[in-house]
Short mmCIF file of C-alpha atoms in Angstrom, two decimals:
data_model
loop_
_atom_site.label_atom_id
_atom_site.label_comp_id
_atom_site.label_asym_id
_atom_site.label_seq_id
_atom_site.Cartn_x
_atom_site.Cartn_y
_atom_site.Cartn_z
CA UNK A 19 -85.63 29.85 181.07
CA UNK A 20 -84.27 28.10 177.97
CA UNK A 21 -84.96 31.28 175.97
CA UNK A 22 -82.84 33.33 178.36
CA UNK A 23 -80.04 30.80 178.17
CA UNK A 24 -80.16 30.91 174.35
CA UNK A 25 -79.90 34.69 174.41
CA UNK A 26 -76.93 34.53 176.75
CA UNK A 27 -75.11 31.94 174.68
CA UNK A 28 -75.02 34.25 171.65
CA UNK A 29 -72.69 36.55 173.58
CA UNK A 30 -70.52 33.84 175.25
CA UNK A 31 -67.81 31.59 173.89
CA UNK A 32 -68.78 28.15 172.63
CA UNK A 33 -67.39 26.27 175.70
CA UNK A 34 -69.38 28.41 178.11
CA UNK A 35 -72.54 27.82 176.10
CA UNK A 36 -72.14 24.04 176.36
CA UNK A 37 -71.56 24.29 180.11
CA UNK A 38 -74.75 26.25 180.65
CA UNK A 39 -76.74 23.80 178.52
CA UNK A 40 -75.54 20.89 180.70
CA UNK A 41 -76.59 22.74 183.84
CA UNK A 42 -80.07 23.28 182.42
CA UNK A 43 -80.45 19.55 181.73
CA UNK A 44 -79.45 18.62 185.29
CA UNK A 45 -81.90 21.14 186.71
CA UNK A 46 -84.73 19.62 184.65
CA UNK A 47 -83.87 16.10 185.88
CA UNK A 48 -83.68 17.20 189.48
CA UNK A 49 -87.31 18.37 189.29
CA UNK A 50 -88.36 14.69 188.91
CA UNK A 51 -85.95 13.11 191.44
CA UNK A 52 -86.01 13.47 195.21
CA UNK A 53 -84.25 11.74 198.10
CA UNK A 54 -87.63 10.69 199.50
CA UNK A 55 -88.90 9.10 196.30
CA UNK A 56 -89.38 9.49 192.63
CA UNK A 57 -92.29 11.91 192.15
CA UNK A 58 -92.70 11.85 188.40
CA UNK A 59 -95.35 9.48 187.11
CA UNK A 60 -94.11 6.61 185.01
CA UNK A 61 -95.89 5.78 181.80
CA UNK A 62 -97.67 2.48 181.29
CA UNK A 63 -95.44 1.53 178.38
CA UNK A 64 -92.31 1.56 180.53
CA UNK A 65 -91.09 -1.87 181.64
CA UNK A 66 -90.15 -2.80 185.21
CA UNK A 67 -86.49 -2.82 184.23
CA UNK A 68 -86.62 0.71 182.86
CA UNK A 69 -88.41 2.02 185.94
CA UNK A 70 -86.03 0.27 188.34
CA UNK A 71 -83.00 1.54 186.41
CA UNK A 72 -84.23 5.08 187.05
CA UNK A 73 -85.30 4.58 190.69
CA UNK A 74 -82.11 2.73 191.60
CA UNK A 75 -79.79 5.07 189.75
CA UNK A 76 -76.59 5.46 191.69
CA UNK A 77 -76.93 9.24 191.71
CA UNK A 78 -80.08 9.03 193.84
CA UNK A 79 -80.06 5.62 195.61
CA UNK A 80 -77.31 4.01 197.67
CA UNK A 81 -77.99 0.52 199.07
CA UNK A 82 -75.32 1.04 201.72
CA UNK A 83 -77.50 3.67 203.40
CA UNK A 84 -80.47 2.55 205.49
CA UNK A 85 -83.97 3.89 204.84
CA UNK A 86 -84.56 7.22 206.67
CA UNK A 87 -86.77 5.65 209.37
CA UNK A 88 -86.22 5.10 213.11
CA UNK A 89 -86.70 2.25 213.80
CA UNK A 90 -87.09 0.23 210.63
CA UNK A 91 -89.96 -2.19 211.22
CA UNK A 92 -89.44 -5.52 209.47
CA UNK A 93 -92.38 -7.94 209.35
CA UNK A 94 -91.30 -11.58 209.14
CA UNK A 95 -93.12 -14.82 208.40
CA UNK A 96 -91.76 -18.33 207.78
CA UNK A 97 -93.19 -21.19 205.70
CA UNK A 98 -91.76 -24.71 206.00
CA UNK A 99 -90.95 -26.51 202.77
CA UNK A 100 -89.28 -29.75 203.86
CA UNK A 101 -88.07 -31.62 206.95
CA UNK A 102 -85.67 -34.52 206.98
CA UNK A 103 -83.30 -36.49 209.18
CA UNK A 104 -80.45 -38.76 208.04
CA UNK A 105 -81.69 -41.65 210.21
CA UNK A 106 -84.10 -42.44 213.03
CA UNK A 107 -81.49 -42.31 215.76
CA UNK A 108 -79.93 -39.00 214.76
CA UNK A 109 -80.32 -35.64 216.51
CA UNK A 110 -79.58 -33.77 213.27
CA UNK A 111 -82.56 -32.40 211.35
CA UNK A 112 -82.52 -30.60 208.03
CA UNK A 113 -85.04 -27.77 207.65
CA UNK A 114 -85.83 -25.94 204.42
CA UNK A 115 -88.08 -22.89 204.59
CA UNK A 116 -89.12 -19.63 202.95
CA UNK A 117 -88.68 -16.41 204.94
CA UNK A 118 -90.92 -13.53 203.90
CA UNK A 119 -89.80 -10.02 204.88
CA UNK A 120 -91.62 -6.74 204.44
CA UNK A 121 -90.40 -3.22 205.19
CA UNK A 122 -90.82 0.33 203.89
CA UNK A 123 -88.10 2.26 202.10
CA UNK A 124 -89.38 5.80 201.27
CA UNK A 125 -86.62 6.24 198.70
CA UNK A 126 -88.31 3.61 196.52
CA UNK A 127 -91.74 5.33 196.48
CA UNK A 128 -92.99 6.09 192.99
CA UNK A 129 -96.19 6.51 191.00
CA UNK A 130 -97.45 4.73 187.92
CA UNK A 131 -100.27 5.27 185.50
CA UNK A 132 -101.58 1.75 186.20
CA UNK A 133 -102.32 2.63 189.83
CA UNK A 134 -101.94 -0.54 191.92
CA UNK A 135 -99.21 -2.04 189.84
CA UNK A 136 -96.06 -3.29 191.65
CA UNK A 137 -92.60 -3.88 190.25
CA UNK A 138 -90.80 -7.24 190.12
CA UNK A 139 -87.29 -6.40 191.23
CA UNK A 140 -85.63 -9.79 191.70
CA UNK A 141 -83.17 -9.02 188.92
CA UNK A 142 -82.14 -5.84 190.83
CA UNK A 143 -82.02 -7.37 194.34
CA UNK A 144 -78.27 -6.78 194.62
CA UNK A 145 -78.88 -3.01 194.22
CA UNK A 146 -81.56 -2.70 196.92
CA UNK A 147 -80.99 -2.31 200.65
CA UNK A 148 -82.16 -5.37 202.62
CA UNK A 149 -82.22 -6.12 206.36
CA UNK A 150 -78.98 -7.68 207.57
CA UNK A 151 -80.63 -10.81 208.98
CA UNK A 152 -78.50 -13.28 210.90
CA UNK A 153 -79.73 -16.82 211.70
CA UNK A 154 -78.39 -17.99 215.07
CA UNK A 155 -78.55 -21.76 215.37
CA UNK A 156 -76.72 -24.87 216.55
CA UNK A 157 -75.77 -26.36 213.23
CA UNK A 158 -74.69 -25.36 209.76
CA UNK A 159 -76.02 -23.96 206.51
CA UNK A 160 -76.52 -26.13 203.49
CA UNK A 161 -76.03 -24.69 200.03
CA UNK A 162 -79.17 -24.38 197.99
CA UNK A 163 -80.15 -22.72 194.74
CA UNK A 164 -81.84 -20.33 194.29
CA UNK A 165 -81.59 -18.47 197.62
CA UNK A 166 -83.63 -15.43 196.47
CA UNK A 167 -87.15 -16.29 195.40
CA UNK A 168 -89.10 -13.04 195.06
CA UNK A 169 -88.76 -9.26 195.44
CA UNK A 170 -91.64 -6.84 194.87
CA UNK A 171 -91.67 -3.04 195.09
CA UNK A 172 -94.95 -1.21 195.72
CA UNK A 173 -95.68 2.42 194.92
CA UNK A 174 -95.67 3.56 198.57
CA UNK A 175 -92.10 2.24 199.00
CA UNK A 176 -93.06 -1.10 200.57
CA UNK A 177 -90.64 -3.92 199.73
CA UNK A 178 -91.73 -7.57 199.92
CA UNK A 179 -88.75 -9.90 199.82
CA UNK A 180 -88.69 -13.72 200.00
CA UNK A 181 -85.56 -15.76 200.55
CA UNK A 182 -85.02 -19.51 200.77
CA UNK A 183 -82.76 -21.16 203.32
CA UNK A 184 -81.68 -24.70 204.21
CA UNK A 185 -80.37 -25.36 207.74
CA UNK A 186 -78.88 -28.46 209.35
CA UNK A 187 -79.81 -28.17 213.03
CA UNK A 188 -78.27 -29.98 215.97
CA UNK A 189 -81.30 -30.66 218.12
CA UNK A 190 -81.67 -31.26 221.82
CA UNK A 191 -82.93 -34.69 222.84
CA UNK A 192 -83.68 -36.28 226.20
CA UNK A 193 -81.13 -39.08 225.82
CA UNK A 194 -81.81 -40.80 229.19
CA UNK A 195 -85.21 -41.90 227.82
CA UNK A 196 -84.09 -42.50 224.23
CA UNK A 197 -85.82 -43.65 221.98
CA UNK A 198 -88.98 -42.39 223.69
CA UNK A 199 -87.79 -38.76 223.77
CA UNK A 200 -89.03 -35.81 221.70
CA UNK A 201 -86.12 -33.82 220.18
CA UNK A 202 -86.46 -30.03 219.99
CA UNK A 203 -84.70 -27.77 217.47
CA UNK A 204 -84.57 -23.98 217.53
CA UNK A 205 -83.00 -21.05 215.72
CA UNK A 206 -83.14 -17.27 216.22
CA UNK A 207 -83.50 -14.39 213.78
CA UNK A 208 -81.52 -11.24 214.58
CA UNK A 209 -79.89 -8.27 212.91
CA UNK A 210 -76.14 -8.34 212.47
CA UNK A 211 -75.41 -4.69 213.32
CA UNK A 212 -78.69 -2.84 214.00
CA UNK A 213 -79.88 -2.62 217.59
CA UNK A 214 -83.52 -2.64 218.64
CA UNK A 215 -83.89 1.17 218.37
CA UNK A 216 -82.65 1.00 214.76
CA UNK A 217 -84.40 -2.16 213.50
CA UNK A 218 -87.30 -4.11 214.97
CA UNK A 219 -88.55 -7.53 213.85
CA UNK A 220 -92.20 -8.58 214.16
CA UNK A 221 -94.03 -11.86 213.48
CA UNK A 222 -96.96 -11.45 211.08
CA UNK A 223 -99.51 -13.71 209.42
CA UNK A 224 -99.91 -17.20 210.90
CA UNK A 225 -96.63 -16.66 212.75
CA UNK A 226 -98.02 -13.72 214.72
CA UNK A 227 -97.71 -13.91 218.49
CA UNK A 228 -100.87 -12.98 220.43
CA UNK A 229 -100.93 -10.08 222.83
CA UNK A 230 -101.45 -12.44 225.77
CA UNK A 231 -98.07 -14.01 225.00
CA UNK A 232 -99.36 -17.20 223.36
CA UNK A 233 -96.92 -18.49 220.77
CA UNK A 234 -97.73 -18.45 217.09
CA UNK A 235 -97.03 -21.23 214.62
CA UNK A 236 -95.26 -21.45 211.31
CA UNK A 237 -97.11 -21.92 208.09
CA UNK A 238 -96.75 -25.31 206.43
CA UNK A 239 -96.39 -25.62 202.70
CA UNK A 240 -99.14 -27.63 200.95
CA UNK A 241 -96.33 -29.72 199.46
CA UNK A 242 -94.41 -30.16 202.73
CA UNK A 243 -92.03 -33.12 202.48
CA UNK A 244 -91.06 -35.26 205.49
CA UNK A 245 -88.27 -37.82 205.53
CA UNK A 246 -87.62 -39.50 208.90
CA UNK A 247 -88.74 -36.28 210.58
CA UNK A 248 -92.03 -36.36 212.47
CA UNK A 249 -93.02 -32.82 213.44
CA UNK A 250 -95.62 -32.75 216.22
CA UNK A 251 -95.56 -29.07 217.11
CA UNK A 252 -93.90 -25.78 216.16
CA UNK A 253 -93.77 -22.35 217.75
CA UNK A 254 -92.85 -18.79 216.80
CA UNK A 255 -91.78 -16.62 219.73
CA UNK A 256 -89.98 -13.47 220.73
CA UNK A 257 -86.64 -14.25 222.36
CA UNK A 258 -86.30 -14.07 226.12
CA UNK A 259 -83.85 -11.67 227.68
CA UNK A 260 -81.51 -14.53 228.52
CA UNK A 261 -81.20 -15.38 224.81
CA UNK A 262 -80.26 -11.84 223.75
CA UNK A 263 -76.61 -12.47 224.53
CA UNK A 264 -75.19 -9.93 222.04
CA UNK A 265 -77.00 -6.93 223.53
CA UNK A 266 -80.25 -5.13 222.89
CA UNK A 267 -81.09 -6.61 219.48
CA UNK A 268 -84.56 -7.41 218.25
CA UNK A 269 -84.83 -11.20 218.14
CA UNK A 270 -87.34 -13.76 216.86
CA UNK A 271 -87.25 -17.45 217.72
CA UNK A 272 -88.49 -20.59 215.96
CA UNK A 273 -88.95 -23.91 217.79
CA UNK A 274 -89.56 -27.26 216.16
CA UNK A 275 -90.67 -30.26 218.24
CA UNK A 276 -90.17 -33.71 216.75
CA UNK A 277 -90.97 -37.23 217.85
CA UNK A 278 -89.48 -40.55 216.82
CA UNK A 279 -91.07 -43.44 214.98
CA UNK A 280 -91.62 -45.76 217.93
CA UNK A 281 -92.62 -48.69 215.73
CA UNK A 282 -89.20 -48.58 214.07
CA UNK A 283 -87.55 -49.26 217.42
CA UNK A 284 -90.12 -51.86 218.38
CA UNK A 285 -89.47 -53.84 215.22
CA UNK A 286 -85.66 -53.45 215.17
CA UNK A 287 -84.72 -53.43 218.86
CA UNK A 288 -87.40 -54.48 221.33
CA UNK A 289 -89.18 -57.30 219.50
CA UNK A 290 -85.90 -59.03 218.52
CA UNK A 291 -84.76 -58.69 222.13
CA UNK A 292 -88.00 -60.24 223.39
CA UNK A 293 -87.66 -63.13 220.93
CA UNK A 294 -84.05 -63.85 221.89
CA UNK A 295 -84.69 -63.74 225.63
CA UNK A 296 -87.78 -65.96 225.46
CA UNK A 297 -85.89 -68.33 223.17
CA UNK A 298 -83.26 -68.77 225.87
CA UNK A 299 -86.06 -69.83 228.25
CA UNK A 300 -86.89 -72.77 225.97
CA UNK A 301 -83.88 -74.63 227.43
CA UNK A 302 -85.84 -75.16 230.66
CA UNK A 303 -88.15 -77.56 228.79
CA UNK A 304 -85.26 -79.57 227.27
CA UNK A 305 -83.88 -82.57 229.16
CA UNK A 306 -80.80 -81.91 231.24
CA UNK A 307 -78.72 -84.50 229.36
CA UNK A 308 -79.39 -82.94 225.93
CA UNK A 309 -76.16 -80.95 226.16
CA UNK A 310 -75.74 -80.14 222.42
CA UNK A 311 -79.24 -78.68 222.13
CA UNK A 312 -79.10 -76.62 225.32
CA UNK A 313 -75.56 -75.36 224.72
CA UNK A 314 -76.29 -74.41 221.10
CA UNK A 315 -79.49 -72.58 222.05
CA UNK A 316 -77.87 -70.70 224.93
CA UNK A 317 -74.75 -69.64 223.02
CA UNK A 318 -76.69 -68.74 219.84
CA UNK A 319 -79.15 -66.48 221.62
CA UNK A 320 -76.31 -64.78 223.46
CA UNK A 321 -74.27 -64.08 220.33
CA UNK A 322 -77.30 -62.95 218.34
CA UNK A 323 -78.26 -60.49 221.05
CA UNK A 324 -74.72 -59.06 221.15
CA UNK A 325 -74.72 -58.66 217.37
CA UNK A 326 -78.14 -56.97 217.25
CA UNK A 327 -77.33 -54.64 220.13
CA UNK A 328 -73.91 -53.58 218.83
CA UNK A 329 -75.24 -52.96 215.32
CA UNK A 330 -77.95 -50.68 216.63
CA UNK A 331 -75.68 -48.87 219.10
CA UNK A 332 -73.18 -48.05 216.36
CA UNK A 333 -75.70 -45.46 215.08
CA UNK A 334 -76.38 -43.89 218.49
CA UNK A 335 -74.59 -40.89 219.99
CA UNK A 336 -71.49 -41.96 221.90
CA UNK A 337 -72.69 -40.87 225.35
CA UNK A 338 -72.96 -42.55 228.73
CA UNK A 339 -76.45 -41.42 229.75
CA UNK A 340 -78.54 -43.68 227.51
CA UNK A 341 -80.32 -44.89 230.63
CA UNK A 342 -83.29 -46.62 229.03
CA UNK A 343 -81.28 -48.45 226.37
CA UNK A 344 -78.61 -49.47 228.89
CA UNK A 345 -81.29 -50.89 231.17
CA UNK A 346 -82.92 -52.82 228.33
CA UNK A 347 -79.69 -54.30 226.99
CA UNK A 348 -78.31 -55.11 230.43
CA UNK A 349 -81.46 -56.83 231.67
CA UNK A 350 -81.96 -58.87 228.50
CA UNK A 351 -78.33 -59.96 228.57
CA UNK A 352 -78.68 -60.92 232.22
CA UNK A 353 -81.67 -63.21 231.56
CA UNK A 354 -79.98 -64.86 228.56
CA UNK A 355 -76.78 -65.48 230.49
CA UNK A 356 -78.63 -66.59 233.64
CA UNK A 357 -80.60 -69.21 231.67
CA UNK A 358 -77.31 -70.53 230.27
CA UNK A 359 -75.80 -70.73 233.78
CA UNK A 360 -78.92 -72.53 234.98
CA UNK A 361 -78.29 -75.28 232.44
CA UNK A 362 -74.67 -75.61 233.58
CA UNK A 363 -75.82 -75.89 237.19
CA UNK A 364 -78.49 -78.53 236.43
CA UNK A 365 -76.10 -80.55 234.32
CA UNK A 366 -73.43 -80.51 237.01
CA UNK A 367 -75.82 -81.53 239.81
CA UNK A 368 -77.42 -84.26 237.70
CA UNK A 369 -74.01 -85.78 237.08
CA UNK A 370 -73.18 -85.45 240.76
CA UNK A 371 -76.22 -87.34 242.00
CA UNK A 372 -75.63 -90.13 239.48
CA UNK A 373 -72.00 -90.67 240.42
CA UNK A 374 -71.79 -93.65 242.92
CA UNK A 375 -68.44 -92.50 244.25
CA UNK A 376 -69.80 -89.06 245.03
CA UNK A 377 -72.83 -90.55 246.75
CA UNK A 378 -70.57 -92.81 248.86
CA UNK A 379 -67.84 -90.37 249.76
CA UNK A 380 -69.81 -87.14 250.01
CA UNK A 381 -73.47 -87.15 250.89
CA UNK A 382 -73.63 -83.37 251.40
CA UNK A 383 -74.11 -80.77 248.65
CA UNK A 384 -74.70 -77.14 249.57
CA UNK A 385 -76.74 -76.37 246.46
CA UNK A 386 -79.04 -79.35 246.86
CA UNK A 387 -79.34 -78.71 250.59
CA UNK A 388 -80.59 -75.20 249.84
CA UNK A 389 -82.95 -76.57 247.21
CA UNK A 390 -84.38 -79.04 249.71
CA UNK A 391 -84.96 -76.27 252.26
CA UNK A 392 -86.76 -74.16 249.63
CA UNK A 393 -88.88 -77.12 248.53
CA UNK A 394 -89.90 -77.97 252.06
CA UNK A 395 -90.66 -74.32 252.75
CA UNK A 396 -92.95 -74.18 249.73
CA UNK A 397 -94.66 -77.39 250.90
CA UNK A 398 -95.14 -75.86 254.32
CA UNK A 399 -96.86 -72.85 252.80
CA UNK A 400 -99.38 -75.13 251.13
CA UNK A 401 -100.12 -76.82 254.47
CA UNK A 402 -100.14 -73.60 256.43
CA UNK A 403 -103.80 -72.93 255.75
CA UNK A 404 -104.75 -75.80 258.03
CA UNK A 405 -103.10 -74.20 261.07
CA UNK A 406 -104.37 -71.30 263.14
CA UNK A 407 -101.23 -69.16 262.79
CA UNK A 408 -99.02 -69.24 259.73
CA UNK A 409 -95.95 -67.99 261.59
CA UNK A 410 -96.01 -70.78 264.18
CA UNK A 411 -96.47 -73.38 261.46
CA UNK A 412 -93.50 -72.18 259.43
CA UNK A 413 -91.27 -72.05 262.48
CA UNK A 414 -92.35 -75.55 263.50
CA UNK A 415 -91.77 -76.94 260.02
CA UNK A 416 -88.35 -75.32 259.74
CA UNK A 417 -87.31 -76.95 263.00
CA UNK A 418 -88.57 -80.31 261.70
CA UNK A 419 -86.61 -79.87 258.50
CA UNK A 420 -83.41 -79.04 260.34
CA UNK A 421 -83.89 -81.97 262.70
CA UNK A 422 -84.65 -84.30 259.82
CA UNK A 423 -81.53 -83.18 257.94
CA UNK A 424 -79.43 -83.64 261.05
CA UNK A 425 -80.92 -87.09 261.70
CA UNK A 426 -80.41 -88.13 258.06
CA UNK A 427 -76.75 -87.13 258.14
CA UNK A 428 -76.14 -89.17 261.31
CA UNK A 429 -78.04 -92.14 259.89
CA UNK A 430 -76.03 -92.04 256.68
CA UNK A 431 -72.76 -91.96 258.56
CA UNK A 432 -73.87 -94.88 260.76
CA UNK A 433 -75.01 -96.96 257.76
CA UNK A 434 -71.79 -96.30 255.89
CA UNK A 435 -69.67 -97.26 258.88
CA UNK A 436 -71.59 -100.53 259.34
CA UNK A 437 -71.32 -101.36 255.64
CA UNK A 438 -67.58 -100.83 255.59
CA UNK A 439 -67.16 -102.82 258.82
CA UNK A 440 -69.16 -105.89 257.73
CA UNK A 441 -68.29 -105.82 254.06
CA UNK A 442 -66.88 -108.95 252.41
CA UNK A 443 -64.59 -109.13 249.34
CA UNK A 444 -67.31 -110.84 247.35
CA UNK A 445 -69.67 -107.90 247.72
CA UNK A 446 -69.04 -105.02 245.29
CA UNK A 447 -68.48 -101.65 246.88
CA UNK A 448 -71.18 -99.89 244.87
CA UNK A 449 -73.87 -102.09 246.45
CA UNK A 450 -73.74 -99.83 249.48
CA UNK A 451 -75.28 -96.93 247.53
CA UNK A 452 -78.92 -96.65 246.61
CA UNK A 453 -79.77 -98.20 243.28
CA UNK A 454 -82.98 -96.26 242.63
CA UNK A 455 -84.29 -92.76 243.17
CA UNK A 456 -86.78 -94.03 245.72
CA UNK A 457 -84.14 -95.88 247.79
CA UNK A 458 -81.82 -92.86 247.68
CA UNK A 459 -84.61 -90.58 248.77
CA UNK A 460 -85.58 -92.92 251.63
CA UNK A 461 -81.96 -93.06 252.78
CA UNK A 462 -81.67 -89.27 252.81
CA UNK A 463 -79.69 -88.90 249.53
CA UNK A 464 -80.36 -86.65 246.60
CA UNK A 465 -81.93 -87.94 243.39
CA UNK A 466 -82.26 -86.80 239.79
CA UNK A 467 -85.83 -85.85 240.59
CA UNK A 468 -84.55 -83.29 243.09
CA UNK A 469 -82.26 -81.77 240.47
CA UNK A 470 -85.02 -81.52 237.87
CA UNK A 471 -86.96 -79.30 240.26
CA UNK A 472 -84.52 -76.52 239.38
CA UNK A 473 -85.77 -76.62 235.78
CA UNK A 474 -89.37 -76.75 237.02
CA UNK A 475 -88.91 -73.62 239.15
CA UNK A 476 -87.00 -71.83 236.37
CA UNK A 477 -89.91 -72.36 233.98
CA UNK A 478 -92.01 -70.15 236.26
CA UNK A 479 -89.53 -67.72 237.80
CA UNK A 480 -87.64 -66.60 234.68
CA UNK A 481 -90.62 -65.84 232.38
CA UNK A 482 -92.62 -64.19 235.18
CA UNK A 483 -89.74 -61.95 236.24
CA UNK A 484 -88.96 -60.95 232.67
CA UNK A 485 -92.60 -60.11 231.90
CA UNK A 486 -92.72 -57.88 234.98
CA UNK A 487 -89.57 -56.09 233.81
CA UNK A 488 -90.96 -55.55 230.30
CA UNK A 489 -94.19 -54.07 231.70
CA UNK A 490 -92.24 -51.80 234.04
CA UNK A 491 -89.90 -50.67 231.25
CA UNK A 492 -92.57 -49.66 228.72
CA UNK A 493 -94.95 -48.16 231.29
CA UNK A 494 -92.21 -45.98 232.73
CA UNK A 495 -90.34 -44.86 229.62
CA UNK A 496 -93.00 -44.99 226.92
CA UNK A 497 -96.28 -44.20 228.66
CA UNK A 498 -95.05 -41.85 231.42
CA UNK A 499 -91.70 -40.21 230.70
CA UNK A 500 -92.23 -40.18 226.93
CA UNK A 501 -95.56 -38.38 227.33
CA UNK A 502 -94.05 -35.96 229.86
CA UNK A 503 -91.28 -35.14 227.38
CA UNK A 504 -93.85 -34.02 224.79
CA UNK A 505 -95.93 -32.09 227.33
CA UNK A 506 -92.82 -30.33 228.65
CA UNK A 507 -91.94 -29.00 225.20
CA UNK A 508 -95.47 -27.74 224.70
CA UNK A 509 -95.26 -25.39 227.63
#
């Protein structure tokens, strides 16, 4: 052919000869290039850059055009590199991972003298068509460098591409049982513009989903780093129809299930609360007239609990459905405040029974009357075992108590009237009141011993009630609902 062209050029002008020579060169190059691949064999001495410059030449390869396949099957696998959370109470988790993608582009098929050799094309990744992957998530991206890790081209046109991504995910937590909940994070992998009939994603490797529908799991890097993020389970799935909100797009889903460090909350929230509440109960063993000690202990425990609670709540989400934490704080505050009110009550009644004027002018006190009824009722229960029927005994004793109280009131009024009638100026007025606890008790009055019974009962009622609440709280929220939260995410 070149001989014929040479013969023709001897009879043509010089410009025409140059034009024909250029055509002959293009024809020779076209014998080695094809739209379906490069069919000429590359020599072993040629570098990857030289081969890629030829394969990706703009006259034969356009990255804006998709590979000539319907659909384009893209195999995907994900490997976790690091997990972190800014603090224990946050629902934000940072996830760094590698995403491996593999697809076939017949235009990149080639042959090489080395046989199984593949090309490293990371330096040419901007010139190669890649799937338009879109990560759908509740959160944001975080800048990271480098984002492209690896790109390999095999002789049959297979492309293996690895990219690196860093996401900040807003996770879903069961706040009513916080901090015993198990937050769950998820993100989806879809194509931006290619529908399912044009591009299809598939999990491969350890991420593969079984035919029976069982979820796969992500691979974990041998150097996986965790910072305040405790991963208990992860899943790789195909999206449900309800999650394909943009239309018929192939979609993959990743779920990450975390738990919280329960011991962190025990040491910073629950144990301090237990110490402060039980410290407020110590006032029941302090004498009623030790006002500085009881007031200081009651006020100090109250203020310390407010400070500890507010400091911890400043890091929590500002929501109204923190049921477990609201119950804990409210109950602990109730016991601390109730123990302080108990001291005020005991101190007031003790001063009342020791005031001669009060004993003379007002023998009745509703609080002490109720206390006497309760005391007598408890005494009746101890004696009830000696009777045939407990109900008849209690009724009989209650009648006796009421009659006794009525008789004592009449007797007191009669004694007071006689004392005022027969009193002489030489006799002090306070001689009409009992001088000892025994005399006051015999005359139907109230004594300091009666008042101290409030402290005696409080020593039993307050600690017992609070222990029952603590057991109920941790059994319900930690042992039951916390375990159900994990099991729910598994299925």
